[in-house]
Amino acid sequence: PSDEQLARLYTQADAVVYEAEKAGRNWTAERNAGIVLRRRAVPGRILDVGCASGAFLRAMLAHGWSGEGVEPSTVQFALAEEALAGRCRLHQCSLQEAKLEGRFDVVSLWDVLEHVTDPLCFLRDCRERLVPGGLIVLNVPDLDSIQARLLGRRWPLLLAEHLNYFNLGSLRQCAERAGLAWLTTGSRAVTFSMAYIFHRLGQHRFPLADAVRAFVGGSQLARIHVPIWMGERYAVLRRQ
């Protein structure tokens, strides 16, 4: 798809399923915040690209940071405005269209780079929005992960909207060609309800997934939240 087609799709994106997992996404946002704080303990300014309904920005504000968020989805943007209540500037548009003030100590790309048409160009754009020595933190699907290798075509991160996939080597190459120094990498858990987990497994035609989902239904079991590792890789990069 072209950038224009993607912009229309993301502007109109529905958030019902996403927001149904609000509690789990808040826990994941705290883990994401921890990755930033381990590298940059002193509060500064952060730009969250693809901020969705604002969970990560809210977590960073609680640690004394200030920042701005970019989110193209009309529904998600409205939810972020409500959640953040004017405590930081939000932009309903793409990163390229955003009128941002000054530069940032950190740019965060949680589950973003796999959605863009040109990840190298996108990283270079993010680099230019950093102060010298500023950080980019990002998370992407990892094709070399155990989950991807074991599950093959049933890997839940094989999605039509994921235009790019990475492994350690290609992600490092992309970062270096964008003028970013490689600091660290790893994997972190995401938290979802049992109902959502079996919903996603059913989408990828796991045997018995739909039957289990129907069985747990609206029970207490369906609302239990568990941390899982999806086969993703996070990285922390620094502007040179």
CSV table of C-alpha atoms in Angstrom, one decimal:
chain,number,residue,atom,x,y,z
A,1,PRO,CA,0.0,0.0,0.0
A,2,SER,CA,1.0,3.6,-0.6
A,3,ASP,CA,1.7,6.0,2.3
A,4,GLU,CA,-1.6,7.7,1.4
A,5,GLN,CA,-3.6,4.5,1.6
A,6,LEU,CA,-1.9,3.6,4.9
A,7,ALA,CA,-2.7,7.0,6.3
A,8,ARG,CA,-6.4,6.5,5.5
A,9,LEU,CA,-6.5,3.0,7.0
A,10,TYR,CA,-4.9,4.1,10.3
A,11,THR,CA,-7.0,7.2,10.6
A,12,GLN,CA,-10.1,5.1,10.4
A,13,ALA,CA,-8.7,2.2,12.5
A,14,ASP,CA,-11.2,0.8,15.1
A,15,ALA,CA,-10.0,0.5,18.7
A,16,VAL,CA,-12.7,-1.7,20.2
A,17,VAL,CA,-10.5,-4.9,20.5
A,18,TYR,CA,-7.4,-2.8,21.4
A,19,GLU,CA,-9.2,-1.0,24.2
A,20,ALA,CA,-10.8,-4.2,25.6
A,21,GLU,CA,-7.2,-5.1,26.7
A,22,LYS,CA,-6.6,-1.8,28.5
A,23,ALA,CA,-5.5,-3.3,31.8
A,24,GLY,CA,-2.9,-5.5,30.1
A,25,ARG,CA,-1.7,-2.7,27.9
A,26,ASN,CA,-1.1,-0.6,31.0
A,27,TRP,CA,1.1,-3.3,32.5
A,28,THR,CA,3.0,-3.6,29.2
A,29,ALA,CA,3.4,0.2,29.1
A,30,GLU,CA,5.1,0.1,32.5
A,31,ARG,CA,7.5,-2.5,31.2
A,32,ASN,CA,8.3,-0.3,28.2
A,33,ALA,CA,8.9,2.6,30.6
A,34,GLY,CA,11.3,0.5,32.6
A,35,ILE,CA,13.4,-0.1,29.4
A,36,VAL,CA,13.7,3.7,28.9
A,37,LEU,CA,14.4,4.5,32.6
A,38,ARG,CA,17.2,2.0,32.8
A,39,ARG,CA,19.1,4.0,30.2
A,40,ARG,CA,17.9,7.5,31.0
A,41,ALA,CA,17.0,7.9,34.7
A,42,VAL,CA,16.9,11.7,34.7
A,43,PRO,CA,13.5,12.9,33.4
A,44,GLY,CA,13.5,14.6,30.0
A,45,ARG,CA,11.3,15.1,26.9
A,46,ILE,CA,9.9,12.1,25.1
A,47,LEU,CA,8.2,11.7,21.7
A,48,ASP,CA,5.9,8.7,21.5
A,49,VAL,CA,5.2,7.8,17.9
A,50,GLY,CA,2.1,5.8,17.5
A,51,CYS,CA,1.0,6.6,21.1
A,52,ALA,CA,-2.4,4.9,20.7
A,53,SER,CA,-4.6,5.7,23.7
A,54,GLY,CA,-1.7,7.1,25.7
A,55,ALA,CA,-0.8,4.4,28.1
A,56,PHE,CA,3.0,4.6,27.6
A,57,LEU,CA,3.0,8.4,27.8
A,58,ARG,CA,0.9,8.3,30.9
A,59,ALA,CA,3.5,5.9,32.5
A,60,MET,CA,6.4,8.3,31.5
A,61,LEU,CA,4.6,11.3,32.9
A,62,ALA,CA,4.2,9.5,36.2
A,63,HIS,CA,8.0,9.3,36.3
A,64,GLY,CA,8.4,13.0,35.8
A,65,TRP,CA,8.9,13.2,32.1
A,66,SER,CA,7.3,15.6,29.7
A,67,GLY,CA,6.5,14.8,26.1
A,68,GLU,CA,4.4,14.8,22.9
A,69,GLY,CA,2.5,12.0,21.2
A,70,VAL,CA,1.7,11.3,17.5
A,71,GLU,CA,-1.3,9.1,16.7
A,72,PRO,CA,-3.2,8.9,13.3
A,73,SER,CA,-6.2,7.0,14.5
A,74,THR,CA,-9.2,9.3,15.2
A,75,VAL,CA,-10.6,7.0,17.9
A,76,GLN,CA,-7.2,6.3,19.6
A,77,PHE,CA,-6.3,10.0,19.5
A,78,ALA,CA,-9.5,11.0,21.3
A,79,LEU,CA,-8.9,8.3,24.0
A,80,ALA,CA,-5.3,9.6,24.4
A,81,GLU,CA,-6.6,13.2,24.8
A,82,GLU,CA,-9.0,12.0,27.5
A,83,ALA,CA,-6.4,9.9,29.3
A,84,LEU,CA,-3.6,12.5,29.3
A,85,ALA,CA,-6.0,15.5,30.1
A,86,GLY,CA,-3.8,18.2,28.5
A,87,ARG,CA,-0.6,17.2,30.3
A,88,CYS,CA,1.3,16.8,26.9
A,89,ARG,CA,0.8,17.9,23.3
A,90,LEU,CA,-0.8,15.3,21.0
A,91,HIS,CA,-0.9,15.3,17.2
A,92,GLN,CA,-3.5,13.4,15.2
A,93,CYS,CA,-1.4,12.8,12.1
A,94,SER,CA,1.7,10.9,10.8
A,95,LEU,CA,5.1,11.7,12.2
A,96,GLN,CA,6.0,13.4,8.9
A,97,GLU,CA,3.0,15.8,9.3
A,98,ALA,CA,3.5,16.6,13.0
A,99,LYS,CA,4.4,20.1,13.9
A,100,LEU,CA,6.7,19.3,16.9
A,101,GLU,CA,8.3,21.7,19.2
A,102,GLY,CA,12.1,21.4,19.6
A,103,ARG,CA,14.0,18.2,20.0
A,104,PHE,CA,13.6,15.2,22.3
A,105,ASP,CA,15.7,13.2,24.7
A,106,VAL,CA,13.9,10.0,23.7
A,107,VAL,CA,11.8,8.9,20.7
A,108,SER,CA,9.8,5.8,21.3
A,109,LEU,CA,8.6,3.4,18.5
A,110,TRP,CA,6.6,0.7,20.3
A,111,ASP,CA,5.3,-1.7,17.5
A,112,VAL,CA,5.7,1.0,14.8
A,113,LEU,CA,8.6,0.2,12.6
A,114,GLU,CA,7.0,-2.9,11.1
A,115,HIS,CA,4.1,-0.8,9.9
A,116,VAL,CA,6.0,1.8,7.8
A,117,THR,CA,6.8,1.6,4.1
A,118,ASP,CA,10.5,2.7,4.5
A,119,PRO,CA,11.9,1.8,7.9
A,120,LEU,CA,15.4,3.2,7.2
A,121,CYS,CA,14.0,6.6,6.1
A,122,PHE,CA,11.7,6.6,9.1
A,123,LEU,CA,14.6,6.0,11.5
A,124,ARG,CA,16.5,8.8,9.9
A,125,ASP,CA,13.6,11.1,10.4
A,126,CYS,CA,13.3,10.1,14.1
A,127,ARG,CA,17.1,10.6,14.5
A,128,GLU,CA,16.8,14.2,13.4
A,129,ARG,CA,14.2,14.8,16.1
A,130,LEU,CA,16.7,13.9,18.9
A,131,VAL,CA,19.0,16.0,20.9
A,132,PRO,CA,22.7,14.9,20.5
A,133,GLY,CA,23.1,11.7,22.4
A,134,GLY,CA,19.3,11.2,22.5
A,135,LEU,CA,17.8,7.7,22.4
A,136,ILE,CA,15.4,5.8,20.2
A,137,VAL,CA,13.7,2.9,21.8
A,138,LEU,CA,11.7,0.5,19.6
A,139,ASN,CA,10.1,-2.9,19.5
A,140,VAL,CA,9.6,-5.1,16.4
A,141,PRO,CA,8.6,-8.7,15.5
A,142,ASP,CA,11.7,-10.9,15.4
A,143,LEU,CA,11.8,-13.5,12.6
A,144,ASP,CA,14.6,-15.4,14.3
A,145,SER,CA,12.7,-15.7,17.6
A,146,ILE,CA,11.9,-19.1,19.0
A,147,GLN,CA,8.2,-18.3,18.7
A,148,ALA,CA,8.5,-17.4,15.0
A,149,ARG,CA,10.5,-20.5,14.3
A,150,LEU,CA,8.3,-22.9,16.2
A,151,LEU,CA,5.0,-21.6,15.1
A,152,GLY,CA,5.8,-20.9,11.5
A,153,ARG,CA,2.7,-19.7,9.6
A,154,ARG,CA,0.7,-19.7,12.9
A,155,TRP,CA,3.0,-17.1,14.5
A,156,PRO,CA,0.5,-14.5,15.7
A,157,LEU,CA,2.7,-11.6,14.6
A,158,LEU,CA,2.3,-12.6,10.9
A,159,LEU,CA,-0.2,-9.9,10.1
A,160,ALA,CA,-1.3,-8.1,6.9
A,161,GLU,CA,-0.5,-4.7,8.4
A,162,HIS,CA,3.1,-5.7,9.2
A,163,LEU,CA,5.0,-4.6,6.1
A,164,ASN,CA,8.5,-5.3,7.5
A,165,TYR,CA,10.0,-8.0,9.6
A,166,PHE,CA,13.4,-8.0,11.3
A,167,ASN,CA,16.0,-10.2,12.9
A,168,LEU,CA,19.0,-9.0,15.0
A,169,GLY,CA,21.3,-8.6,12.0
A,170,SER,CA,18.9,-6.6,9.8
A,171,LEU,CA,17.7,-4.4,12.7
A,172,ARG,CA,21.3,-3.5,13.6
A,173,GLN,CA,22.1,-2.8,9.9
A,174,CYS,CA,19.1,-0.5,9.7
A,175,ALA,CA,20.0,1.3,12.9
A,176,GLU,CA,23.7,1.8,11.8
A,177,ARG,CA,22.7,3.0,8.3
A,178,ALA,CA,20.4,5.6,9.9
A,179,GLY,CA,23.3,7.0,11.9
A,180,LEU,CA,22.4,5.4,15.3
A,181,ALA,CA,24.7,3.6,17.7
A,182,TRP,CA,23.5,0.3,19.0
A,183,LEU,CA,23.3,0.2,22.8
A,184,THR,CA,21.3,-2.9,23.8
A,185,THR,CA,18.6,-5.3,22.8
A,186,GLY,CA,16.3,-7.9,24.4
A,187,SER,CA,12.8,-9.1,24.7
A,188,ARG,CA,10.0,-8.1,27.0
A,189,ALA,CA,6.6,-9.7,27.9
A,190,VAL,CA,3.3,-8.3,26.9
A,191,THR,CA,0.2,-8.8,29.0
A,192,PHE,CA,-3.2,-10.0,27.6
A,193,SER,CA,-6.3,-11.6,29.0
A,194,MET,CA,-6.9,-15.3,28.4
A,195,ALA,CA,-9.9,-14.4,26.2
A,196,TYR,CA,-7.7,-12.3,23.9
A,197,ILE,CA,-5.0,-14.8,23.7
A,198,PHE,CA,-7.3,-17.5,22.5
A,199,HIS,CA,-9.0,-15.1,20.2
A,200,ARG,CA,-5.6,-14.4,18.5
A,201,LEU,CA,-4.8,-18.1,18.5
A,202,GLY,CA,-8.1,-18.8,16.8
A,203,GLN,CA,-7.3,-16.2,14.1
A,204,HIS,CA,-4.2,-18.2,13.3
A,205,ARG,CA,-6.1,-21.5,13.3
A,206,PHE,CA,-4.6,-23.1,16.3
A,207,PRO,CA,-6.3,-26.4,17.0
A,208,LEU,CA,-9.0,-26.2,19.7
A,209,ALA,CA,-8.3,-22.4,20.2
A,210,ASP,CA,-11.9,-21.4,19.3
A,211,ALA,CA,-13.3,-24.3,21.4
A,212,VAL,CA,-11.3,-23.1,24.5
A,213,ARG,CA,-12.3,-19.5,23.9
A,214,ALA,CA,-16.0,-20.5,23.7
A,215,PHE,CA,-15.6,-22.6,26.9
A,216,VAL,CA,-14.1,-19.8,29.0
A,217,GLY,CA,-16.6,-17.4,27.5
A,218,GLY,CA,-17.4,-14.6,29.9
A,219,SER,CA,-16.1,-16.5,32.9
A,220,GLN,CA,-13.5,-15.3,35.5
A,221,LEU,CA,-10.9,-17.4,33.7
A,222,ALA,CA,-11.4,-15.3,30.5
A,223,ARG,CA,-10.5,-12.2,32.5
A,224,ILE,CA,-7.2,-13.5,33.9
A,225,HIS,CA,-4.3,-11.5,32.6
A,226,VAL,CA,-1.0,-13.3,31.9
A,227,PRO,CA,2.4,-12.1,30.6
A,228,ILE,CA,3.5,-13.8,27.4
A,229,TRP,CA,6.5,-13.5,25.0
A,230,MET,CA,5.3,-13.1,21.4
A,231,GLY,CA,8.6,-13.3,19.6
A,232,GLU,CA,9.5,-9.6,19.6
A,233,ARG,CA,12.8,-7.7,20.0
A,234,TYR,CA,13.3,-4.3,21.6
A,235,ALA,CA,16.4,-2.2,20.9
A,236,VAL,CA,17.8,1.0,22.4
A,237,LEU,CA,19.7,3.2,19.9
A,238,ARG,CA,21.6,6.5,20.4
A,239,ARG,CA,22.1,9.4,18.1
A,240,GLN,CA,25.8,9.7,17.3
